[in-house]
Short mmCIF file of N, CA and C in Angstrom, two decimals:
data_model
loop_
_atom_site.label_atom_id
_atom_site.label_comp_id
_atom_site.label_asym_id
_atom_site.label_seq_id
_atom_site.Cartn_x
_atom_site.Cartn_y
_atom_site.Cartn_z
N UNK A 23 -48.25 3.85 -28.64
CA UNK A 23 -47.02 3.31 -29.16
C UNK A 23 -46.40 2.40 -28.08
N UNK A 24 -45.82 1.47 -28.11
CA UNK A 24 -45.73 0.08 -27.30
C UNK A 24 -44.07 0.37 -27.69
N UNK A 25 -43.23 0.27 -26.41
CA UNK A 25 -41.66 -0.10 -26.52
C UNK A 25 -41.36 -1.16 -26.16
N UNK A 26 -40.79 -1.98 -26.32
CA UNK A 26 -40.18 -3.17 -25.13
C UNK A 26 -39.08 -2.94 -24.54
N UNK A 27 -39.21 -3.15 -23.09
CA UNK A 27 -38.12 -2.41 -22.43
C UNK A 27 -37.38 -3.39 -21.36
N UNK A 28 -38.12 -4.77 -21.32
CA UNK A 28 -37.18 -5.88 -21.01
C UNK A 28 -37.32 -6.93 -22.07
N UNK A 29 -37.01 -6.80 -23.13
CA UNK A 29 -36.46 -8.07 -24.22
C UNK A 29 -35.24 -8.79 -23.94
N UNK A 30 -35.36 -10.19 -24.04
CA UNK A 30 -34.12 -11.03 -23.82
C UNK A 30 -34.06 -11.34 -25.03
N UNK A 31 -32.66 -12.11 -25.06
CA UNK A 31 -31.68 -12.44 -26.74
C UNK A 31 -31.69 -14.03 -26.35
N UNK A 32 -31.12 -14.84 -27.40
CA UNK A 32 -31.02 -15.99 -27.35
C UNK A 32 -29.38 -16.34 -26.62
N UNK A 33 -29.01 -15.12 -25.91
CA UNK A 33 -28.02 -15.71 -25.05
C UNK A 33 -28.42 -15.58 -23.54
N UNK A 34 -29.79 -15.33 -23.32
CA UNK A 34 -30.34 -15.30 -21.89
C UNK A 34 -31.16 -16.91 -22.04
N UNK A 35 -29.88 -18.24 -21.97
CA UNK A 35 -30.26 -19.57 -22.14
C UNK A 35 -31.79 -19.89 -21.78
N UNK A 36 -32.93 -20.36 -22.38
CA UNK A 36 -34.20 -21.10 -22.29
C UNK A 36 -35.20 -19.79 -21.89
N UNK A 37 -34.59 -18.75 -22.21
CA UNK A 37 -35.38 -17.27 -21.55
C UNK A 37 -35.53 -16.44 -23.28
N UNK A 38 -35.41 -16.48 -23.97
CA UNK A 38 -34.85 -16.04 -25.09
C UNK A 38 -34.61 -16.54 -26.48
N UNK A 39 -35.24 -15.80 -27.09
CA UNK A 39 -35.25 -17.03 -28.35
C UNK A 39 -34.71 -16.73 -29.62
N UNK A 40 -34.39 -14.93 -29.53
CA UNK A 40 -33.94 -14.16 -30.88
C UNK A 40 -33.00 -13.70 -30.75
N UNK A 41 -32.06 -13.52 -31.93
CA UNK A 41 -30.86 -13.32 -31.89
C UNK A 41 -31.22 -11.90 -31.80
N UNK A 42 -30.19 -11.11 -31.41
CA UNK A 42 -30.63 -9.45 -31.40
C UNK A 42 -30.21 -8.86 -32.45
N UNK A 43 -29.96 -9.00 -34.00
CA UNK A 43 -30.25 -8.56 -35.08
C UNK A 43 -31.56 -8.68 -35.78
N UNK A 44 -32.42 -10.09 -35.15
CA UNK A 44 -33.64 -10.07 -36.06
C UNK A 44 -34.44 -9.10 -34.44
N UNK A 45 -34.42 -8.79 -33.70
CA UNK A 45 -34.99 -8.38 -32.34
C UNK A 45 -34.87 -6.61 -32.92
N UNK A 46 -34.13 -6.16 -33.75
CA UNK A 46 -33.74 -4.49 -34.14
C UNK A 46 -34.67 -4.49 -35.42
N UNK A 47 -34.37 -5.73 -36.31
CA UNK A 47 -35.23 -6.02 -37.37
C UNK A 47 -36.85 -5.75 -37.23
N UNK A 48 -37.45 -6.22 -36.51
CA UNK A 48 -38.61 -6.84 -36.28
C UNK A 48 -39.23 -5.15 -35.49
N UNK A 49 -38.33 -4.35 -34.76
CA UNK A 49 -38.72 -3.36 -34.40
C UNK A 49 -38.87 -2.27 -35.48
N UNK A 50 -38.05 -2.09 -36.95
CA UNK A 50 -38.07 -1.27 -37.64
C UNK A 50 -39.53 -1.75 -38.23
N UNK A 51 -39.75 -2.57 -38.83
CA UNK A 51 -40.99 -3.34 -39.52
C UNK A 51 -42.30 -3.28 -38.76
N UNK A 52 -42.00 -3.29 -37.34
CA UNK A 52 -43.34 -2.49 -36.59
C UNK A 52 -43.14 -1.13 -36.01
N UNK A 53 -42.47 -0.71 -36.43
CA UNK A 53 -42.21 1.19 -36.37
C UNK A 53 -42.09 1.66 -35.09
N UNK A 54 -41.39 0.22 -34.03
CA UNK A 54 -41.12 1.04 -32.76
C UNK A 54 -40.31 1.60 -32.37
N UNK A 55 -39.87 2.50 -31.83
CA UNK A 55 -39.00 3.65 -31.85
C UNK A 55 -37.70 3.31 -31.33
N UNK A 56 -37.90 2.45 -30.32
CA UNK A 56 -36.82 1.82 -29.33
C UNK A 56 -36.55 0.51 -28.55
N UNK A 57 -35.98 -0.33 -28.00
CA UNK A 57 -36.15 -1.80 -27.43
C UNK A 57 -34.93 -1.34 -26.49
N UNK A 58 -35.55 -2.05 -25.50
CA UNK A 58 -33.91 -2.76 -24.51
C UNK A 58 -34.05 -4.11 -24.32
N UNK A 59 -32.78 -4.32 -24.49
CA UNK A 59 -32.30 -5.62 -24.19
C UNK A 59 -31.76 -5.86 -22.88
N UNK A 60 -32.24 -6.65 -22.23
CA UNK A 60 -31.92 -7.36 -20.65
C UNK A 60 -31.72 -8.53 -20.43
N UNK A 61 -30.38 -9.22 -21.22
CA UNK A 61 -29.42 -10.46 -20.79
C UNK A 61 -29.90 -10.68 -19.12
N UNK A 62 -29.42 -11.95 -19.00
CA UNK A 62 -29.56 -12.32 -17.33
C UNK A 62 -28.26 -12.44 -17.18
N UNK A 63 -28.03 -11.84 -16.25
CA UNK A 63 -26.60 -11.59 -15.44
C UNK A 63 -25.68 -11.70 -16.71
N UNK A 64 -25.91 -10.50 -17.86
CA UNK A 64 -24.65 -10.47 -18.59
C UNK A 64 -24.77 -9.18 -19.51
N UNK A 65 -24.31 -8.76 -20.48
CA UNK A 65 -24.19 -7.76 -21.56
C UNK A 65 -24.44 -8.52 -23.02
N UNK A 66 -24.70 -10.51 -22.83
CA UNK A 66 -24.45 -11.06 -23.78
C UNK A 66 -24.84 -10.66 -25.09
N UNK A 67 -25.61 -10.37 -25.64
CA UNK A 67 -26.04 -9.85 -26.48
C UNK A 67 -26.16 -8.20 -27.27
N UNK A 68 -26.07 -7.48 -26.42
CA UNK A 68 -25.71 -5.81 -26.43
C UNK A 68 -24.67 -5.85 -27.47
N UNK A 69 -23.85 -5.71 -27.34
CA UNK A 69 -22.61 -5.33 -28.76
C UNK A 69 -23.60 -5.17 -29.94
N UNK A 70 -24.10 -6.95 -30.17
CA UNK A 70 -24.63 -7.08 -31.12
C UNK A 70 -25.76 -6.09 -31.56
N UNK A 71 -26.60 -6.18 -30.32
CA UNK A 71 -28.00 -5.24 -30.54
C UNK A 71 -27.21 -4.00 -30.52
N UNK A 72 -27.10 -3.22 -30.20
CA UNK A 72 -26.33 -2.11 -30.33
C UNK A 72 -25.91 -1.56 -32.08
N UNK A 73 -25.00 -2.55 -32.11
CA UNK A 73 -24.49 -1.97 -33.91
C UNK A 73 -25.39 -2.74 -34.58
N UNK A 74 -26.50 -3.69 -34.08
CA UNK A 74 -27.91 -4.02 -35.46
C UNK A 74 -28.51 -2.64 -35.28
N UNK A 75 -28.65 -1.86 -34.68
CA UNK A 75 -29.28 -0.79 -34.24
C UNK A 75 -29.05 0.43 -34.85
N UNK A 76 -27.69 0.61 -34.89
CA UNK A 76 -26.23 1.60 -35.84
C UNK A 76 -26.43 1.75 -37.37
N UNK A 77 -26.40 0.22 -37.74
CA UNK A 77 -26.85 0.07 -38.75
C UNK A 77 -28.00 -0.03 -39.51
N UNK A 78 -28.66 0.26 -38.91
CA UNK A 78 -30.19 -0.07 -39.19
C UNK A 78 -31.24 1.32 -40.23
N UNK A 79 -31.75 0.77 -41.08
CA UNK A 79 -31.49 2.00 -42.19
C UNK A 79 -32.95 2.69 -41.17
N UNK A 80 -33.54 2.68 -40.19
CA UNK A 80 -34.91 3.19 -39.47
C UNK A 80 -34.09 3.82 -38.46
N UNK A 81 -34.56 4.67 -38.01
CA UNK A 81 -34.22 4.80 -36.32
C UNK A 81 -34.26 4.40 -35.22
N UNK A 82 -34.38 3.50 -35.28
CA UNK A 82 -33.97 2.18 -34.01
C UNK A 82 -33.42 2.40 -32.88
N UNK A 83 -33.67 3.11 -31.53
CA UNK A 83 -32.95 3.60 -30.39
C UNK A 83 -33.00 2.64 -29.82
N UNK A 84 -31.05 1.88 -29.51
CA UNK A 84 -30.87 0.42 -28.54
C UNK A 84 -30.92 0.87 -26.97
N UNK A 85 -31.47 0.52 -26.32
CA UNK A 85 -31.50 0.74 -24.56
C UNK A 85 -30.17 -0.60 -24.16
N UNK A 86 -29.75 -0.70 -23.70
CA UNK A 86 -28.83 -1.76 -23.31
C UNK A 86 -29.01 -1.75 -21.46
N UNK A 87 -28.81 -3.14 -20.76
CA UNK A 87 -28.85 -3.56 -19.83
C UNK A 87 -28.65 -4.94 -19.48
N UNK A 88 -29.00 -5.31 -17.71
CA UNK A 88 -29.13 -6.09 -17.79
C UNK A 88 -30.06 -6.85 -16.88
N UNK A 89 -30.29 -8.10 -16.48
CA UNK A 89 -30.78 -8.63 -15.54
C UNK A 89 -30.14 -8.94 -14.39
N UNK A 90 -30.33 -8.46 -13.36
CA UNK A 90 -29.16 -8.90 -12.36
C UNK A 90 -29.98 -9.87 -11.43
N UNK A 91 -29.35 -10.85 -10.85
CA UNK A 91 -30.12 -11.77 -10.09
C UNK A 91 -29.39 -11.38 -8.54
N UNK A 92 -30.49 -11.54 -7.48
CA UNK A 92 -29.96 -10.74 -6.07
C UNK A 92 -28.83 -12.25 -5.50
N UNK A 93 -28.49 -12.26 -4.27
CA UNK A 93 -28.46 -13.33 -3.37
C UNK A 93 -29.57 -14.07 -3.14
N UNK A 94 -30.90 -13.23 -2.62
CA UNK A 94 -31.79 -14.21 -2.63
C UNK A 94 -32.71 -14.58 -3.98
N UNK A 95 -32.38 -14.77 -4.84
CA UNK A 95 -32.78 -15.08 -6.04
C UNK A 95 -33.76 -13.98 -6.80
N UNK A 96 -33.91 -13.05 -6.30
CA UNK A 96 -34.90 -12.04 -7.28
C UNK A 96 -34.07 -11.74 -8.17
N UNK A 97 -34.19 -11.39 -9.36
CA UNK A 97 -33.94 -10.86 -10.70
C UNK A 97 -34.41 -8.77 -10.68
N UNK A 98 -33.40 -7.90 -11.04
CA UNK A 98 -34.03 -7.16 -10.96
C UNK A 98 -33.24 -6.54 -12.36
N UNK A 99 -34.83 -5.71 -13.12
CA UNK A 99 -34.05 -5.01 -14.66
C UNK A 99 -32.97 -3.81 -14.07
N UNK A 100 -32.38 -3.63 -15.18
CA UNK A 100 -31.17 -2.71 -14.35
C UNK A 100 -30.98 -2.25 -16.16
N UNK A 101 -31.39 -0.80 -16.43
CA UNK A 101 -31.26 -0.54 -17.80
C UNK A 101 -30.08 0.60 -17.62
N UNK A 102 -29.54 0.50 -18.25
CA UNK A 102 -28.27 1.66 -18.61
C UNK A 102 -28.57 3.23 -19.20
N UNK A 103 -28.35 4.11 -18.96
CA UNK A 103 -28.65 5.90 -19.31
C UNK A 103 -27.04 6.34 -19.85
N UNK A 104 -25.79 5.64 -19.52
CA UNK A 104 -24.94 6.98 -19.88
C UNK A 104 -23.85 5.93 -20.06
N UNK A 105 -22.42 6.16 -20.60
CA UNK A 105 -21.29 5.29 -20.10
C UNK A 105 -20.55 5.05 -19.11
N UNK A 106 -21.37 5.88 -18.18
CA UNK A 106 -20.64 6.01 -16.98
C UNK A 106 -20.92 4.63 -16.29
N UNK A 107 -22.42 4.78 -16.69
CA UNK A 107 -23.68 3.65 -16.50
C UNK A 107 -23.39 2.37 -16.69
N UNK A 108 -23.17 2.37 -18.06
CA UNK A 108 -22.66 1.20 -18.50
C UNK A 108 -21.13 0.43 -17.77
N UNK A 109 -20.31 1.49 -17.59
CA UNK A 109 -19.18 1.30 -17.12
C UNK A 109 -19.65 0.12 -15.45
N UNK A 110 -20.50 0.83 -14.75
CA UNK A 110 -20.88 0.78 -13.40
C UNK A 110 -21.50 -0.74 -13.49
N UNK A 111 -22.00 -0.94 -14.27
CA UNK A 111 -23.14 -2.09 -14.24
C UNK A 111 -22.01 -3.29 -14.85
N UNK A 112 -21.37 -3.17 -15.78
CA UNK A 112 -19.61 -3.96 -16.15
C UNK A 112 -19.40 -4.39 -14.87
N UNK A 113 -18.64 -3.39 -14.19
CA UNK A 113 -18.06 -3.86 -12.59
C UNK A 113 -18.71 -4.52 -11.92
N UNK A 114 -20.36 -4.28 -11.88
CA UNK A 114 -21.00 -5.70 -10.64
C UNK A 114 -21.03 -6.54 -11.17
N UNK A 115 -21.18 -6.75 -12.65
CA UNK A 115 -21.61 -8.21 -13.01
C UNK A 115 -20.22 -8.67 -12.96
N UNK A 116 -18.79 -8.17 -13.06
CA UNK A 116 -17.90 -8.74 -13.07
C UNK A 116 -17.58 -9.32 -11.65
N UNK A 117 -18.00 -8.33 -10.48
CA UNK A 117 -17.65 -8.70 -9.50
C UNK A 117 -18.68 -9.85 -8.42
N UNK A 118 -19.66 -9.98 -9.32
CA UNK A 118 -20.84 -11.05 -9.00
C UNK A 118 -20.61 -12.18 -9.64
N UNK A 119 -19.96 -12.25 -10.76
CA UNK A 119 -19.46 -13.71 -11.03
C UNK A 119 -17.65 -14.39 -10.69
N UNK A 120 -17.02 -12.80 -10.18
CA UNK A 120 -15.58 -13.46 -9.54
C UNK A 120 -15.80 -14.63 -8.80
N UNK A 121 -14.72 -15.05 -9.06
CA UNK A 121 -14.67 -16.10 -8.06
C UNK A 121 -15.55 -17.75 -8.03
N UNK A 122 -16.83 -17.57 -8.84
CA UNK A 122 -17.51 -18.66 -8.86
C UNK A 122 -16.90 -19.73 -9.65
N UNK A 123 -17.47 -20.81 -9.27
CA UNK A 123 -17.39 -21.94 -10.24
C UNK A 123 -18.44 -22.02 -11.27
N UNK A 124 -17.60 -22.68 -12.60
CA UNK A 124 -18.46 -22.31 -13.33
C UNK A 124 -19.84 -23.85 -13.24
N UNK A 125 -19.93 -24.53 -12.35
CA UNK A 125 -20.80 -25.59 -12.72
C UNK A 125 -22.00 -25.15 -11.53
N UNK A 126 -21.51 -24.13 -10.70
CA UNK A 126 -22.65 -23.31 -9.23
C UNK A 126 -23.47 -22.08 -9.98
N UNK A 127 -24.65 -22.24 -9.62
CA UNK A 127 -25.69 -20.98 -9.85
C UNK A 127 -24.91 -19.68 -9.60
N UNK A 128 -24.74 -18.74 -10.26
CA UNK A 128 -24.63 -17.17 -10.04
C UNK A 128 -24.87 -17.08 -8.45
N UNK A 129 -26.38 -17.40 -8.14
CA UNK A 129 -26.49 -17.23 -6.53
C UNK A 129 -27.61 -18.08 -6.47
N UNK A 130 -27.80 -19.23 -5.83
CA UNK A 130 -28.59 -20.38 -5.44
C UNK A 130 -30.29 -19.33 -5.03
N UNK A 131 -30.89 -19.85 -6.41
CA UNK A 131 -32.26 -19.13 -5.40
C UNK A 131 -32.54 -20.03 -4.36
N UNK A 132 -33.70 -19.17 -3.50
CA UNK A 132 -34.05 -19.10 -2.48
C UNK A 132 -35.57 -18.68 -1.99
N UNK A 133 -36.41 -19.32 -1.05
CA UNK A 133 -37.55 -18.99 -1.07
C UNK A 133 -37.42 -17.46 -0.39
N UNK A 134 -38.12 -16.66 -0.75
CA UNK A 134 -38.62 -15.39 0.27
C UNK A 134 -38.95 -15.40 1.72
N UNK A 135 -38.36 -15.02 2.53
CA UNK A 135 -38.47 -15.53 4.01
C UNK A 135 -40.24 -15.54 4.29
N UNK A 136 -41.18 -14.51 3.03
CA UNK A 136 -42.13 -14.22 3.72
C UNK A 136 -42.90 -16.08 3.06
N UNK A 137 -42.66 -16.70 2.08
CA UNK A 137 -43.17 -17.77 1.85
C UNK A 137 -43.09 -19.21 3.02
N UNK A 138 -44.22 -19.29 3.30
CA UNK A 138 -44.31 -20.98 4.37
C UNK A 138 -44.52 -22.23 3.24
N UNK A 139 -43.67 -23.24 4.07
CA UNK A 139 -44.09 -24.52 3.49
C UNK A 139 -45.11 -25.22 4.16
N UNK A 140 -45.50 -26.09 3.19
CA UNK A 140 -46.56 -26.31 3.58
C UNK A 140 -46.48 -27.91 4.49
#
């Protein structure tokens, strides 16, 4: 049995291509039990996936999360277990985009110190 446990929505821009009602859809119709959704640096889509999920006449278990991108540009999944959880993961992404402008990267990637140019 196959879950997907980092799916993006069509609000994780050029990463993402489904809205997360046909993404809950598409899981009842192949009888998978559960999906998470992992926005990049957001919750964008969760609400939605969440109550497509609620509503959903199958049993559809929503995982919610997100993608968090470091300082030095790694991306790491970050899936949610509880509301405490959820609560916790709210606060960094809020406190990782304070303050920015909105026309500057989240956080300018960056090569890996261990990569040489050539």
């Amino acid at each position: 049995m196959y879950i997907e446990l980092h799916a993006r929505s069509a609000f994780s821009f050029l990463e993402g291509a489904s809205v997360p009602e046909d993404l809950i859809h598409m899981c009842a119709e192949y009888g998978m039990p559960a999906m998470a959704l992992l926005d990049r640096d957001g919750f964008y889509g969760s609400p939605r996936f969440y109550l497509a999920a609620e509503k959903s006449p199958s049993s559809v278990r929503a995982h919610i999360g997100a993608e968090v991108t470091s300082e030095t540009g790694w991306r790491y999944p970050l899936l949610v277990a509880s509301r405490a959880g959820y609560q916790n993961l709210c606060r960094l992404i809020t406190r990782m985009k304070c303050g920015r402008a909105k026309t500057k990267a989240l956080f300018p990637p960056r090569k890996p110190p261990n990569m040489q140019t050539a």
